[in-house]
Amino acid sequence: MKPINKFSMTLDSRSANEGFARLVASGFAALLDPTVEELCDIKTAVSEAVTNCIVHAYPNGVGNIYISAAIYENGLFKIKIRDRGCGIEDVKKAMEPLYSSLGGERAGLGFAVMESFCDKLSVRSTPGKGTSVTLDKYIKGKALAD
Amino acid sequence: MEMITSGKCMTVFLSGEIDHHTAAGIRKQIDEETDKLLPQVLVLDFSAVTFMDSSGVGLVMGRYRNVSAHGGRLEVVNLPEWCYRIMKMSGLEKIAKIHMTGGKR
């Protein structure tokens, strides 16, 4: 399946960029004429993925976050958020709801939220090399929501 | 963000976007006040929140820990429907006996 449109960008893993990243992602997804709820789902899931890069992948400094997204004729919005950070030793454990390696103010819900707010979530990680998170969301859009 | 204290009840009117970036400042402001006032009831009002990810849940969990450490109680009110969805995933309303009222967007 060929995308009808795509974009990619690289940004610094600075927390100020969390808002920017979800704004760009939702702006791009807006081309599929989504409902307010669908846009909110995308913003939330992207925010979680980007926060993970900032908090976990590059805990001691600033690294690159690579974001690429595409939209397809069938309403699929696909976004990949990748880093070259520390990677995840145990992806299964990291994805458990309420588990956080950091504790404290982190709820440990990042992956659970991504999973619940999107149609598909896939996580690939190599310790020492980085992590790649792909989110799929089918936009039914305003036309079908009525 | 606005904070109103009446007797031993402190209400925080959260507004705008709550993510990992903004949560740090919000947390600091609330904690400075609660450390001083030691409120019996801390109310977090979400009615003017326009975006929230799981950092909002972390914010609530952390404040719950703080107020309950000195015997206080936490209430979360006027949660927009979509905020409630995330909050519920944490099971917070069961563990923390948090009073949650849903609101309309």
mmCIF file with all atom_site columns, C-alpha atoms in Angstrom, chain A residues 37-38 40-42 44-45 112-119 136-137, chain B residues 52 82 85-86 89:
data_model
loop_
_atom_site.group_PDB
_atom_site.id
_atom_site.type_symbol
_atom_site.label_atom_id
_atom_site.label_alt_id
_atom_site.label_comp_id
_atom_site.label_asym_id
_atom_site.label_entity_id
_atom_site.label_seq_id
_atom_site.pdbx_PDB_ins_code
_atom_site.Cartn_x
_atom_site.Cartn_y
_atom_site.Cartn_z
_atom_site.occupancy
_atom_site.B_iso_or_equiv
_atom_site.pdbx_formal_charge
_atom_site.auth_seq_id
_atom_site.auth_comp_id
_atom_site.auth_asym_id
_atom_site.auth_atom_id
_atom_site.pdbx_PDB_model_num
ATOM 1  C CA . GLU A 1 37  ? -11.711 12.715 19.451 1.00 0.00 ? 37  GLU A CA 1
ATOM 2  C CA . GLU A 1 38  ? -9.494  11.055 16.858 1.00 0.00 ? 38  GLU A CA 1
ATOM 3  C CA . CYS A 1 40  ? -7.029  13.972 20.638 1.00 0.00 ? 40  CYS A CA 1
ATOM 4  C CA . ASP A 1 41  ? -6.137  10.251 20.539 1.00 0.00 ? 41  ASP A CA 1
ATOM 5  C CA . ILE A 1 42  ? -3.261  10.939 18.142 1.00 0.00 ? 42  ILE A CA 1
ATOM 6  C CA . THR A 1 44  ? -2.022  11.807 23.358 1.00 0.00 ? 44  THR A CA 1
ATOM 7  C CA . ALA A 1 45  ? -0.307  8.733  21.867 1.00 0.00 ? 45  ALA A CA 1
ATOM 8  C CA . ALA A 1 112 ? -0.798  1.415  27.808 1.00 0.00 ? 112 ALA A CA 1
ATOM 9  C CA . VAL A 1 113 ? -2.118  4.795  26.649 1.00 0.00 ? 113 VAL A CA 1
ATOM 10 C CA . MET A 1 114 ? -0.543  4.385  23.195 1.00 0.00 ? 114 MET A CA 1
ATOM 11 C CA . GLU A 1 115 ? -2.103  0.944  22.905 1.00 0.00 ? 115 GLU A CA 1
ATOM 12 C CA . SER A 1 116 ? -5.516  2.071  24.039 1.00 0.00 ? 116 SER A CA 1
ATOM 13 C CA . PHE A 1 117 ? -5.626  5.255  21.929 1.00 0.00 ? 117 PHE A CA 1
ATOM 14 C CA . CYS A 1 118 ? -4.402  3.670  18.686 1.00 0.00 ? 118 CYS A CA 1
ATOM 15 C CA . ASP A 1 119 ? -5.411  0.653  16.630 1.00 0.00 ? 119 ASP A CA 1
ATOM 16 C CA . ASP A 1 136 ? -1.377  2.959  13.521 1.00 0.00 ? 136 ASP A CA 1
ATOM 17 C CA . LYS A 1 137 ? -4.640  4.815  13.740 1.00 0.00 ? 137 LYS A CA 1
ATOM 18 C CA . MET B 2 52  ? -3.431  15.744 29.155 1.00 0.00 ? 52  MET B CA 1
ATOM 19 C CA . TRP B 2 82  ? -11.159 12.103 27.625 1.00 0.00 ? 82  TRP B CA 1
ATOM 20 C CA . ARG B 2 85  ? -10.263 7.780  30.192 1.00 0.00 ? 85  ARG B CA 1
ATOM 21 C CA . ILE B 2 86  ? -6.553  8.101  30.967 1.00 0.00 ? 86  ILE B CA 1
ATOM 22 C CA . MET B 2 89  ? -6.391  3.379  33.291 1.00 0.00 ? 89  MET B CA 1
#
